[in-house]
Structures are given as C-alpha cells and as structure tokens.
Amino acid sequence: MLNTNLVAPATRRFPAIVEVIHGHDSDKGLRCRIYHHQGWQEAWTWLSVSTAFPGPLLRGVATTLESGRHLDDTVLLSFCEEIEPTLSAVLPDRLCPIAGVVGQVAQLVDGLESAALRRFVTRALLRRDALHEYWTSPASWRNHHAYPGGLAQHSLEVATLVASANGLRDEDREQGIALALLHDYGKIWCYRPPTHESIPSSRHEAYGLEQLDSLLDALTWEEPLLGAQMRELLGGRRAARATTYPLAIGRIVRSFDEMSCEMTRKNDQGQKTPDWRVPF
C-alpha cells in the first residue's frame, strides 16, 4: 500500500498575513513568514510576490503544503488577496507579551458595525511596522505603561472604557473605539530599540496621523463624513460642519486616556520601572 503521507501530503487553507523576509534559493524560491491565529511559520514560495524588503504585508487566504518533516519544508502554494481576513483570524496572541491583549483588541475591531471603519482600523493594525511594534512597544519611557506591550494594553484599556460607557450613540461609540486604539499609533516609531531610528515622543500624534494619511484618504473616499471626522479626531484638520465645537467623542476618549494613565501610575507607585527595551 502506498504511503499517502509521502505521495500526497495534505494542504491547508486558512486566513493569513504573508510577509516577505530575507532569503532566496534558486531551488526553493522566496522566503516568507505566514501569520495566522495560532502563531506564525516560515515557508518557501514560487508565487509572484514583491521581493522588496521591507515590503507591504499581504492579507488574504493562504494555501500551504507541508512537503517534509521540518517546519522549513512548508511551501506557500497560493494566496488570495481578494478576501480581507478579520483580525481574530490572523493575529496570534503571542504577538504581545501581555496575554489576552491581542484577542481582546481583535474582538473589538471585528465587532465594529461600520464596515468602512472596521477596514480602516484593521488595515492600520496590519501594516508592517504595526504588526511588529504595536504589540511590543511601551506607551511611554517612564510615565505610564512603560513596559513591553504597554502601548497595546493602554490602547485596549481606553477602548474598553469607551465600549462600556453609557449614553453614547452607536456611531460615537464606534468612532471612540477606533480613536482609542489608534490615538497613540505614532508611538510605534518613538520607542524603538537603540539600533533603529526613532522620533521624539512629543511628535507622536502628528507622526501617527502622517502614517495613517493614505488609509484616512481611503476611508474618506468610502465614507466622506466618517473619514473627515476620524481625521479630525486623530489630530488633523477640522471636519466641515455647522457647529464650532470639537467632536464630543474626542473629549470623552481623552478623559478615558487620562484615567488609564492615572490608574497605572497609582498601581506602579514604589515599583521599579522595568527595562522594556527588548527586541521583537
């Protein structure tokens, strides 16, 4: 009887993020890393994907083949980018050193009723820098959440406070959740290890808005008012409207932001600030 494990090894098809990494072999093809909800693995592929490094992350559905007994023998057979996966389907919990943070953030984003807003936040968190840094960076040097994973934990705390607040309209609640998760987005580039260039933390809001600019353009094209409002909430130009007052949900999120910071300061009083500067 034929050994079907050798003659016809099984293939797997699942939502995934594909990242091109260093490595090319004339016999095995291009080296890539595949992320899914259970973790990640490296693979070889002959697909026509961008060989530039660092390049964009590819979102979609992957089909892999285990061609041998070792993880290095995995082959990426096909990849469909027409289907955008949910965060829960592609982000493993171990991306963040604080257990449960990735899953809770993904659940909040995947649960947004506005498809346009959900795509905006999902794409922001699936950018290459965000995938590597959003989950591992601190939220500050020493002030609050100054440890690996502090940025994501702080953002989640603020978003959870917004999600559970009483008296908010549905659209305000959803914008508030999106703002809470992205209000410190620019800090991804502030607290990098010494081997990487970083920006001053005082510029994190402006830099975050700059990095989100193309995604905000896409959101505005899809939902003009929503896009303009999210740009304003993230620190950009004011959305056109009759009233001169700022968007109220922005003030609410800022108050929850301060609450999260203060809670952490009180909890950390008298404790030594840990050294968060560890490589990804």
XYZ file of C-alpha atoms in Angstrom:
280
model
C 0.000 0.000 0.000
C 1.273 3.460 -0.862
C 2.237 5.823 1.949
C -0.154 8.681 1.177
C 1.614 10.920 3.671
C 4.570 10.933 1.315
C 2.826 10.682 -2.047
C 0.035 13.203 -1.400
C 0.838 15.369 1.616
C -2.102 17.359 2.941
C -2.618 21.003 2.132
C -4.072 23.612 4.483
C -6.128 26.689 3.555
C -6.601 29.469 6.124
C -6.784 33.271 6.585
C -3.282 34.652 6.887
C -0.856 37.531 6.660
C 2.200 36.929 4.467
C 5.439 38.838 4.972
C 8.402 38.583 2.617
C 11.616 38.121 4.614
C 15.294 37.797 3.767
C 16.205 34.666 1.895
C 16.055 33.369 -1.666
C 17.009 29.983 -3.063
C 17.008 29.145 -6.759
C 15.572 25.707 -5.968
C 13.167 26.602 -3.154
C 12.075 30.108 -4.206
C 11.419 33.112 -1.981
C 11.405 33.043 1.807
C 8.315 34.357 3.611
C 6.647 34.328 7.021
C 2.970 33.361 7.382
C 0.938 34.678 10.322
C -2.315 33.077 11.478
C -4.364 32.976 14.672
C -2.312 30.108 16.131
C 1.092 31.684 15.535
C 3.416 32.025 12.571
C 5.758 29.941 10.478
C 8.297 30.438 7.728
C 7.838 28.999 4.264
C 9.159 28.972 0.710
C 7.129 30.118 -2.270
C 7.388 30.480 -6.029
C 4.472 32.896 -6.177
C 4.918 36.251 -7.895
C 5.030 38.443 -4.799
C 7.093 41.546 -4.185
C 10.695 40.634 -3.355
C 11.401 44.077 -1.877
C 12.377 44.056 1.798
C 10.839 45.539 3.767
C 7.693 45.444 1.673
C 3.963 45.512 2.353
C 2.232 42.745 4.258
C -0.157 40.688 2.131
C -3.627 39.993 3.557
C -5.835 37.164 2.393
C -6.235 33.385 2.374
C -3.154 31.150 2.141
C -2.831 27.573 0.951
C 0.236 25.742 2.266
C 1.798 22.353 1.735
C 3.900 20.504 4.301
C 6.488 18.976 1.989
C 8.639 17.343 4.679
C 9.056 16.661 8.364
C 10.520 20.039 9.293
C 8.813 23.430 9.527
C 11.321 24.714 6.973
C 9.735 22.374 4.439
C 6.463 24.333 4.316
C 5.546 25.699 0.872
C 3.111 28.552 0.206
C 1.202 27.210 -2.803
C -1.311 30.016 -3.363
C -2.517 33.240 -1.831
C -5.826 35.011 -2.474
C -5.740 38.723 -1.647
C -9.353 39.300 -2.700
C -10.594 38.227 0.734
C -9.658 40.504 3.641
C -9.449 38.439 6.838
C -10.613 39.561 10.263
C -8.005 40.393 12.872
C -9.117 37.445 15.013
C -8.310 35.083 12.150
C -4.745 36.237 11.527
C -3.278 37.711 14.741
C -1.799 35.213 17.210
C -1.994 36.133 20.884
C 1.747 35.722 21.372
C 2.460 38.821 19.285
C 2.015 40.725 22.562
C 3.918 39.786 25.735
C 0.755 40.502 27.769
C -1.623 37.570 27.451
C -5.085 38.257 26.077
C -4.429 41.741 24.706
C -4.299 40.758 21.028
C -7.511 38.756 21.232
C -9.426 41.486 23.035
C -8.309 44.178 20.586
C -9.198 41.938 17.645
C -12.626 41.263 19.120
C -13.333 44.993 19.490
C -12.251 45.744 15.919
C -14.022 42.779 14.353
C -17.198 43.791 16.200
C -17.413 47.281 14.684
C -20.707 47.605 12.796
C -19.317 50.129 10.305
C -17.585 48.086 7.606
C -15.603 51.111 6.445
C -14.346 51.902 9.951
C -13.575 48.237 10.583
C -11.466 48.066 7.420
C -9.671 51.284 8.363
C -8.610 50.068 11.822
C -7.830 46.551 10.565
C -5.543 47.858 7.827
C -3.841 50.228 10.275
C -3.017 47.365 12.629
C -1.866 45.111 9.784
C 0.785 47.464 8.454
C 4.290 46.009 8.677
C 5.516 48.357 11.425
C 2.320 47.970 13.416
C 2.431 44.178 13.254
C 5.908 44.181 14.716
C 5.761 47.171 17.088
C 2.177 47.989 18.120
C 2.020 44.892 20.337
C 5.521 45.086 21.845
C 6.159 48.808 22.397
C 5.673 50.638 25.701
C 3.268 53.581 25.964
C 5.942 55.864 27.477
C 9.501 55.915 28.766
C 8.557 56.080 32.457
C 5.219 57.849 32.852
C 2.712 55.026 32.331
C 2.547 51.543 30.812
C 6.328 51.690 30.466
C 6.923 48.028 29.665
C 6.729 45.683 26.673
C 3.167 45.564 25.405
C 2.207 48.712 27.325
C 1.125 50.609 24.204
C -1.369 47.931 23.157
C -2.567 47.371 26.731
C -3.141 51.102 27.299
C -4.978 51.461 23.971
C -7.143 48.470 24.845
C -7.973 49.915 28.280
C -9.141 53.186 26.735
C -11.124 51.394 24.007
C -12.789 49.137 26.579
C -13.842 52.144 28.651
C -15.393 53.685 25.538
C -17.115 50.430 24.565
C -18.724 50.093 28.013
C -19.671 53.777 28.504
C -23.354 54.589 28.977
C -25.293 57.100 26.898
C -23.187 57.109 23.720
C -24.726 56.957 20.263
C -23.657 53.900 18.301
C -21.673 55.920 15.758
C -19.886 57.874 18.502
C -19.047 54.673 20.356
C -17.537 53.111 17.242
C -15.504 56.203 16.385
C -14.374 56.348 20.011
C -13.185 52.731 19.940
C -11.258 53.360 16.716
C -9.726 56.543 18.137
C -8.785 54.816 21.402
C -6.978 52.014 19.575
C -5.104 54.433 17.278
C -4.647 57.588 19.411
C -1.049 56.588 20.243
C -0.335 54.967 16.880
C 2.647 57.259 16.298
C 4.368 55.875 19.402
C 5.190 52.780 17.368
C 8.073 54.833 15.986
C 9.019 56.545 19.285
C 10.313 53.750 21.482
C 12.292 51.583 19.131
C 15.484 49.807 20.250
C 18.675 51.914 20.003
C 19.583 50.201 16.724
C 16.578 51.826 14.995
C 15.898 55.479 14.279
C 13.084 56.843 16.443
C 11.057 60.059 16.539
C 10.537 62.325 19.600
C 7.560 61.225 21.687
C 6.243 64.813 21.586
C 5.566 64.296 17.863
C 3.740 61.007 18.188
C 0.274 62.386 17.364
C 1.384 64.243 14.237
C 3.547 61.349 13.078
C 0.756 58.844 13.676
C -1.603 60.966 11.592
C 1.009 61.139 8.844
C 1.388 57.349 8.796
C -2.396 56.907 8.660
C -2.903 59.509 5.928
C -3.383 57.140 2.984
C -5.761 54.942 4.998
C -7.745 58.020 6.015
C -7.929 59.033 2.346
C -9.390 55.605 1.527
C -11.874 55.889 4.401
C -12.907 59.376 3.253
C -13.426 58.138 -0.303
C -15.699 55.389 1.034
C -17.477 57.411 3.756
C -16.690 61.160 3.339
C -18.134 62.381 6.653
C -16.726 59.491 8.665
C -13.299 59.937 7.097
C -13.266 63.671 7.831
C -14.347 63.093 11.418
C -11.735 60.405 12.069
C -9.023 62.643 10.618
C -10.084 65.432 12.995
C -10.236 63.090 15.974
C -6.721 61.847 15.229
C -5.389 65.402 15.242
C -5.955 66.513 11.669
C -7.905 69.335 10.084
C -11.391 70.038 11.371
C -14.324 68.319 9.670
C -16.761 70.669 7.917
C -19.936 71.211 9.957
C -22.201 73.944 11.292
C -21.081 73.902 14.925
C -17.768 75.366 16.068
C -17.395 72.859 18.900
C -14.925 69.952 18.675
C -16.303 66.442 18.349
C -17.515 65.398 21.793
C -16.305 61.801 21.481
C -12.757 63.138 21.230
C -13.063 64.765 24.660
C -14.539 61.575 26.091
C -11.684 59.451 24.750
C -9.117 61.902 26.122
C -10.700 61.672 29.578
C -10.554 57.863 29.444
C -6.957 58.148 28.208
C -6.063 60.163 31.312
C -7.948 57.684 33.513
C -5.965 54.742 32.126
C -2.683 56.594 32.647
C -3.560 57.604 36.210
C -4.657 54.088 37.167
C -1.319 52.708 36.016
C 0.680 55.419 37.805
C -1.061 54.567 41.080
C -0.513 50.857 40.620
C 3.174 51.386 39.804
C 3.977 53.702 42.729
C 7.022 52.483 44.578
C 7.789 49.848 41.977
C 10.910 49.878 39.852
C 10.226 50.613 36.186
C 11.208 47.512 34.177
C 13.565 47.648 31.224
C 11.189 47.270 28.275
C 13.804 47.651 25.541
C 13.863 44.118 24.215
C 13.994 43.036 20.537
C 10.878 41.736 18.783
